[in-house]
Amino acid sequence: METRHNFGSKLGAVLASAGSAVGLGNVWRFPTEVGNNGGAAFIFIYLICIAVIGIPVMMSEFLIGRHTHANTISAFAKLAPGKWWRIEGIAGVFVAFLILSYYIVISGWTLFYLIESLSGHLQADRDYTLVFDNFVSNPWLPVLAGAAFMGLTHFIIARGVQSGIERSSKLMMPLLLFIIGILVVCSFGMPGSSAGLRFLLKPDFSKITANVFLSAVGQAFFSLSLAMGCLCTYASYFRHDTKLPKTAVGVSVIDTFVAILSGFIIFPAVFSVEGVSVDAGPGLVFITLPHVFNIAFSHVPVLGYIFSSFFYLLLLLAALTSAISLHESVTAYVLEAFHVSRRRAAAIVSIACMTLGVACSLSFGVWSDLTLFGMNIFEIFDFTASKIILPIGGIIICLFTGWYLDRKMVESELTNGGTLRFRLFRLYYFIIRYVAPLAIAAVFVQELLS
Ligand code: TRP
């Protein structure tokens, strides 16, 4: 069996975990949720959810991973031998596999749009709804784009923890933050952008309903990569001196920062063009934005070219750093459970995921008639993963850490054997035992009812 590597540095650990968290969820899903849920009021609630629920749950995943130094399935099996809790580890790896197989579809779209933008095809006055529909329903192009994206992910994973994941995160995350900076400045400079800023900064508290609160919890979970063992797997590569509470706070801050800045990129741009609505849903990034880029920059097309190319590059980088974390969760298991080489384990996972990915991709075109309860294959995958297994996993992780694990072990892991001070431990413990599981249960029940 191959020796197990750790991340070489604390910075590498933070950037890799932040890479997992920062993804399509930040640049695409967050602005959509903000648009649908009343702008600044949603952001306000979202911040509370990150601080009160997200960070404690992330610390729990970290401590499980680092304590066991094993893939997610073995981690739970080691901590609870012979007990039902082990199912959480199995569900985690299974869902990571499921999510990866449809995540690569959307990621493939971003790769395609990047290429389209770079080759100047997004610069014409076209009907972008039609462009999008034609693309996603084509039997070959999206599959090829998804396969190319899978190839990139595979390449990084096959190189290993330090020279693959850590190295690429250290390169891609700073680049991603740099691009965001450029785009925010560009977006602020657009005429009419102040309406977008007002929308983001002026909370209308009358818009806050139970539903908004629940959407915020769901978004926080997805965005922070919680509840599926992704961060557990990464934490199994943390060194003994990595400070878990501090890392969890750092990752959450970066993730939230990127989400909010994405709002600062998208809304000023969208508001600068009259007649475009904010809550355009999933089409926001692939239909509304190309349209907006064209109209807003019609006088200086080269700026539109730069803006849109940078934007899709940003989306691609975000997707890639998240996809590698999903891939690694599964690869680490295959590698350690079946004693195969990393290259072989990665190849098995890539091929299996890509096979499912083809089905997801075709569900937008030739297989769109294959439905169950009115959902196509892609939607079934997304629904099962994010609406069912994810919330249940979140609750189980809280209960596992708060009620099953020994309190002394939890405290010792979070304080690196008592060498660190963690003054808020009692608050953390209270949240993980009561507040977080109840809040997630509320989300779950509400989502099932709606
Ligand atoms: N957090 C990523 C995003 O924002 C997606 C993601 C990666 C994820 N790993 C995860 C979501 C684990 C849930 C669980 O796009």
XYZ file of C-alpha atoms and ligand atoms in Angstrom:
465
model
C 0.000 0.000 0.000
C 1.152 3.545 -0.701
C 2.246 5.716 2.189
C -0.315 8.223 3.341
C 0.759 11.815 2.762
C -0.225 14.910 4.701
C -0.580 18.419 3.387
C 2.878 19.908 3.552
C 1.886 23.195 5.161
C -0.911 24.823 7.110
C -1.458 27.280 4.290
C -1.848 24.358 1.905
C -4.453 22.822 4.225
C -6.447 26.060 4.372
C -6.263 26.715 0.631
C -7.222 23.149 -0.306
C -10.216 23.210 2.060
C -11.191 26.671 0.862
C -10.906 25.338 -2.683
C -13.375 22.620 -1.821
C -15.781 25.132 -0.333
C -15.516 27.809 -3.018
C -17.315 26.412 -6.031
C -20.275 26.744 -8.320
C -22.237 27.168 -5.104
C -20.623 30.553 -4.502
C -20.482 32.067 -7.940
C -23.686 30.667 -9.334
C -26.013 29.349 -6.616
C -25.472 32.103 -4.037
C -26.358 35.048 -6.317
C -29.411 33.135 -7.511
C -30.557 32.597 -3.920
C -29.910 36.240 -3.077
C -31.968 37.277 -6.094
C -34.827 34.996 -5.158
C -34.849 35.826 -1.452
C -34.798 39.578 -1.161
C -31.171 40.660 -1.508
C -29.427 42.057 1.550
C -31.885 40.570 4.023
C -30.938 37.103 2.798
C -27.238 37.886 3.064
C -27.735 38.991 6.646
C -29.418 35.716 7.610
C -26.865 33.743 5.615
C -24.011 35.262 7.624
C -25.685 34.228 10.852
C -26.097 30.665 9.545
C -22.430 30.449 8.582
C -21.291 31.639 11.995
C -23.717 29.717 14.161
C -24.152 26.445 12.257
C -21.605 26.224 9.455
C -18.400 26.773 11.414
C -19.222 24.354 14.276
C -20.239 21.606 11.848
C -17.048 22.150 9.867
C -14.972 21.817 13.037
C -16.712 18.520 13.743
C -15.864 17.138 10.311
C -12.302 18.292 10.713
C -11.866 16.587 14.043
C -13.303 13.292 12.831
C -10.963 13.286 9.828
C -7.821 14.369 11.613
C -8.329 12.069 14.592
C -8.610 8.971 12.422
C -6.307 9.883 9.518
C -8.429 7.740 7.239
C -10.914 8.008 4.399
C -14.466 8.835 5.460
C -15.795 5.275 5.511
C -12.887 3.982 7.596
C -13.024 7.065 9.827
C -16.553 6.336 10.992
C -15.851 2.592 11.158
C -12.821 3.238 13.382
C -14.641 5.585 15.736
C -17.777 3.465 16.001
C -16.815 -0.135 15.267
C -19.829 -2.307 14.654
C -22.297 0.518 15.157
C -24.907 2.053 12.835
C -22.978 5.336 12.746
C -20.788 3.754 10.082
C -23.574 4.321 7.590
C -22.753 8.025 7.639
C -19.302 7.332 6.212
C -20.740 5.132 3.479
C -23.417 7.701 2.639
C -20.753 10.409 2.499
C -18.611 8.649 -0.076
C -21.649 7.571 -2.065
C -23.024 11.113 -2.231
C -19.672 12.616 -3.146
C -19.673 10.208 -6.075
C -23.225 11.152 -7.003
C -22.606 14.893 -6.776
C -19.393 14.676 -8.760
C -21.182 12.958 -11.602
C -23.574 15.866 -12.118
C -21.164 18.589 -10.961
C -18.958 17.761 -13.943
C -21.882 18.428 -16.274
C -22.285 22.050 -15.165
C -18.504 22.371 -14.913
C -18.265 21.192 -18.512
C -20.679 23.959 -19.482
C -18.424 26.536 -17.838
C -15.466 25.142 -19.778
C -17.446 25.390 -23.009
C -18.570 28.956 -22.265
C -14.988 29.917 -21.453
C -13.850 28.617 -24.825
C -16.777 30.329 -26.559
C -15.921 33.569 -24.825
C -12.210 33.346 -25.621
C -12.940 32.669 -29.268
C -15.214 35.710 -29.433
C -18.493 33.855 -29.931
C -20.155 35.460 -26.930
C -19.677 38.875 -28.433
C -22.480 38.859 -30.921
C -26.033 39.945 -30.470
C -27.516 36.462 -30.297
C -30.520 34.929 -28.623
C -28.669 33.476 -25.661
C -31.597 31.409 -24.485
C -31.507 29.604 -27.800
C -27.711 29.313 -27.710
C -27.912 27.697 -24.296
C -30.779 25.357 -25.183
C -29.067 24.235 -28.362
C -25.850 23.569 -26.534
C -27.194 21.567 -23.608
C -29.461 19.463 -25.782
C -26.663 18.567 -28.208
C -25.758 14.892 -27.649
C -22.000 15.348 -28.063
C -20.722 18.758 -27.118
C -21.693 18.863 -23.423
C -20.469 15.295 -22.933
C -17.136 16.155 -24.498
C -16.869 19.296 -22.366
C -17.707 17.281 -19.236
C -15.115 14.646 -20.184
C -12.468 17.318 -20.699
C -13.266 18.736 -17.283
C -13.123 15.268 -15.752
C -9.718 14.834 -17.396
C -8.406 17.947 -15.629
C -9.762 16.745 -12.292
C -8.316 13.287 -12.824
C -4.904 14.664 -13.678
C -4.697 16.584 -10.383
C -5.972 13.702 -8.234
C -3.640 11.165 -9.830
C -0.658 13.312 -8.836
C -1.446 12.880 -5.170
C -2.147 14.905 -2.073
C 0.877 17.164 -2.022
C 1.917 17.547 -5.628
C -1.639 17.349 -6.963
C -4.245 18.773 -4.604
C -2.108 21.019 -2.454
C 0.026 22.395 -5.261
C -2.897 23.116 -7.553
C -4.866 24.769 -4.747
C -1.941 27.021 -3.931
C -1.909 28.091 -7.551
C -5.614 28.258 -8.344
C -6.980 29.864 -5.175
C -4.831 33.029 -5.307
C -5.563 33.289 -9.040
C -9.264 32.954 -8.313
C -9.153 35.702 -5.681
C -7.203 37.927 -8.047
C -9.759 37.486 -10.844
C -12.586 38.264 -8.460
C -10.853 41.508 -7.523
C -10.577 42.556 -11.178
C -14.182 41.675 -11.940
C -15.548 43.549 -8.913
C -13.733 46.696 -10.015
C -15.023 46.281 -13.609
C -18.539 45.699 -12.409
C -18.556 48.753 -10.142
C -17.442 50.835 -13.087
C -20.502 49.974 -15.150
C -23.123 52.673 -15.560
C -26.185 51.959 -13.474
C -24.303 49.658 -11.147
C -25.427 51.592 -8.078
C -28.901 50.054 -8.291
C -27.262 46.645 -7.950
C -25.257 47.807 -4.963
C -28.333 49.172 -3.280
C -30.056 45.837 -3.780
C -27.140 44.062 -2.097
C -26.581 46.474 0.747
C -30.000 47.670 1.816
C -31.784 44.975 3.762
C -35.553 44.889 3.593
C -36.359 42.968 6.747
C -39.994 42.640 5.810
C -38.830 40.058 3.269
C -37.517 37.693 5.929
C -39.756 34.700 6.352
C -39.128 31.239 7.752
C -38.533 30.163 4.208
C -35.704 32.628 3.659
C -34.068 31.413 6.830
C -34.311 27.825 5.694
C -32.904 28.568 2.241
C -29.979 30.262 3.940
C -29.152 27.193 6.020
C -29.301 24.993 2.930
C -27.068 27.330 0.970
C -24.576 27.539 3.845
C -24.259 23.752 3.915
C -23.792 23.356 0.199
C -21.371 26.225 -0.036
C -19.147 25.088 2.823
C -19.013 21.508 1.424
C -20.434 20.146 4.657
C -22.004 16.869 5.649
C -20.523 14.539 3.077
C -17.084 13.765 4.273
C -15.289 15.964 1.757
C -13.755 18.078 4.476
C -13.362 14.990 6.640
C -11.149 13.472 3.955
C -9.101 16.638 3.600
C -8.741 16.894 7.382
C -7.308 13.379 7.403
C -4.322 14.955 5.620
C -3.960 17.766 8.186
C -0.878 17.687 10.363
C -1.074 17.365 14.129
C -0.282 21.019 14.661
C -3.006 22.329 12.334
C -5.393 24.416 14.416
C -8.853 23.105 13.628
C -11.034 25.965 14.944
C -8.849 28.554 13.263
C -8.801 26.648 9.973
C -12.600 26.272 10.032
C -12.999 30.008 10.589
C -10.476 30.825 7.852
C -12.146 28.564 5.287
C -15.600 29.909 6.129
C -14.418 33.504 5.861
C -12.850 32.924 2.442
C -15.926 31.068 1.223
C -18.311 33.784 2.401
C -16.104 36.525 1.041
C -16.111 34.922 -2.412
C -19.876 34.403 -2.344
C -20.551 38.030 -1.450
C -18.036 39.367 -3.947
C -19.698 37.230 -6.637
C -22.868 39.101 -5.777
C -20.928 42.336 -6.181
C -19.861 41.178 -9.638
C -23.200 39.920 -10.885
C -25.809 42.348 -9.535
C -24.244 45.653 -10.563
C -23.735 44.141 -14.026
C -27.292 42.821 -14.265
C -28.841 46.031 -12.923
C -26.865 48.089 -15.402
C -29.010 46.722 -18.222
C -32.631 47.687 -18.241
C -35.281 45.054 -18.617
C -33.251 42.148 -17.234
C -34.640 40.608 -14.070
C -32.487 39.528 -11.157
C -34.136 36.330 -10.172
C -33.434 34.650 -13.460
C -32.659 31.370 -11.691
C -30.204 28.814 -13.060
C -30.000 30.634 -16.373
C -28.439 33.651 -14.634
C -24.900 32.670 -15.465
C -25.357 31.097 -18.904
C -28.182 33.155 -20.371
C -28.590 36.479 -18.568
C -24.910 37.298 -18.204
C -23.768 36.794 -21.812
C -26.701 39.003 -22.806
C -25.737 41.625 -20.209
C -22.054 41.568 -21.210
C -23.041 42.359 -24.778
C -25.395 45.197 -24.110
C -23.390 46.805 -21.328
C -20.135 46.757 -23.261
C -21.511 47.360 -26.732
C -19.435 50.548 -27.017
C -16.174 48.922 -25.897
C -16.463 45.285 -26.997
C -12.944 44.487 -25.899
C -13.943 45.128 -22.283
C -16.894 42.802 -22.706
C -14.512 40.194 -24.077
C -12.191 40.520 -21.098
C -14.989 40.619 -18.557
C -16.797 37.544 -19.843
C -13.609 35.522 -20.356
C -12.429 36.268 -16.838
C -15.848 35.475 -15.476
C -16.027 31.991 -17.000
C -12.418 31.340 -16.012
C -13.399 32.216 -12.451
C -16.307 29.810 -12.614
C -14.079 27.077 -14.032
C -11.396 27.477 -11.344
C -14.030 27.448 -8.619
C -15.608 24.303 -10.063
C -12.274 22.530 -10.455
C -11.074 23.014 -6.883
C -14.418 21.689 -5.614
C -14.514 18.772 -8.022
C -11.104 17.572 -6.859
C -12.340 17.445 -3.275
C -15.359 15.374 -4.291
C -13.123 13.109 -6.362
C -10.584 12.723 -3.554
C -13.253 11.630 -1.046
C -14.066 8.679 -3.263
C -10.527 7.985 -4.481
C -9.139 7.911 -0.935
C -11.660 5.233 -0.073
C -11.020 3.091 -3.166
C -7.279 3.418 -2.682
C -7.247 2.458 0.990
C -9.980 -0.164 0.948
C -8.871 -2.093 -2.119
C -5.124 -1.554 -1.774
C -4.671 -0.336 -5.322
C -2.330 2.395 -6.508
C -3.510 6.008 -6.489
C -3.430 6.172 -10.268
C -5.601 3.113 -10.591
C -8.016 4.250 -7.877
C -8.356 7.647 -9.535
C -8.949 6.038 -12.922
C -11.687 3.791 -11.553
C -13.461 6.764 -9.968
C -13.069 8.985 -13.028
C -14.431 6.391 -15.417
C -17.331 5.424 -13.159
C -18.273 9.056 -12.564
C -17.994 9.934 -16.199
C -20.338 7.084 -17.098
C -22.987 8.487 -14.793
C -22.080 11.979 -15.974
C -22.965 11.047 -19.565
C -26.424 10.024 -18.394
C -26.815 13.324 -16.512
C -25.662 15.284 -19.503
C -27.961 13.484 -21.935
C -30.878 14.159 -19.629
C -30.886 17.718 -20.999
C -31.250 16.417 -24.549
C -32.006 13.001 -26.010
C -32.880 11.469 -22.649
C -34.986 14.338 -21.388
C -38.062 12.113 -21.577
C -36.644 9.662 -19.056
C -38.224 11.013 -15.902
C -39.250 9.906 -12.445
C -41.705 12.023 -10.422
C -41.324 14.695 -13.100
C -37.539 14.945 -12.659
C -34.958 14.049 -15.290
C -31.828 12.059 -14.401
C -29.822 15.167 -13.536
C -32.565 16.476 -11.288
C -33.017 13.115 -9.575
C -29.309 13.040 -8.729
C -29.340 16.587 -7.430
C -32.511 16.023 -5.448
C -31.321 12.788 -3.826
C -27.942 14.225 -2.937
C -28.604 17.754 -1.809
C -32.179 17.561 -0.603
C -32.133 14.171 1.110
C -28.759 12.682 1.952
C -27.000 15.994 2.638
C -29.297 17.296 5.402
C -29.571 13.866 7.014
C -25.775 13.592 6.917
C -25.487 16.996 8.584
C -27.750 15.961 11.429
C -25.881 12.673 11.894
C -22.513 14.418 12.065
C -23.815 16.742 14.790
C -25.329 13.903 16.790
C -22.246 11.758 16.319
C -19.873 14.437 17.591
C -22.175 15.850 20.251
C -23.671 12.685 21.709
C -21.644 9.641 20.674
C -18.011 10.723 20.724
C -16.309 11.197 24.044
C -16.399 14.857 25.043
C -12.771 14.715 26.203
C -11.636 13.390 22.853
C -13.538 16.121 21.021
C -12.047 18.827 23.208
C -8.584 17.354 22.961
C -8.754 17.216 19.162
C -9.949 20.811 18.882
C -7.245 22.056 21.230
C -4.454 19.867 19.820
C -4.193 17.840 23.021
C -4.716 20.829 25.306
C -1.869 22.902 23.877
C -4.233 25.472 22.332
C -6.828 27.582 24.011
C -10.319 27.316 22.649
C -12.405 29.536 24.879
C -15.648 28.957 23.028
C -15.577 25.192 23.458
C -18.681 25.097 25.643
C -20.609 27.195 23.152
C -19.425 24.935 20.339
C -20.531 21.869 22.237
C -23.960 23.308 22.964
C -24.470 24.212 19.311
C -23.385 20.833 18.047
C -25.642 18.973 20.484
C -28.806 21.048 20.192
C -28.881 24.104 17.949
C -27.381 22.755 14.728
C -29.223 19.413 14.530
C -32.564 21.059 15.267
C -31.988 23.821 12.729
C -30.995 21.363 10.008
C -33.956 19.143 10.821
C -36.178 22.181 10.280
C -34.644 22.761 6.830
C -35.041 19.158 5.906
C -38.684 18.901 6.870
C -39.510 22.186 5.183
C -37.807 21.185 1.950
C -39.566 17.867 1.846
C -42.916 19.556 2.379
C -42.422 22.140 -0.317
N -18.985 23.602 -1.874
C -18.950 23.408 -3.287
C -19.609 24.585 -3.978
O -19.844 25.585 -3.383
C -19.589 22.122 -3.726
C -19.144 20.973 -2.926
C -17.899 20.405 -2.923
C -19.904 20.296 -1.973
N -17.853 19.412 -2.008
C -19.062 19.333 -1.421
C -21.208 20.457 -1.531
C -19.536 18.501 -0.376
C -21.692 19.616 -0.531
C -20.838 18.683 0.056
O -19.911 24.524 -5.136
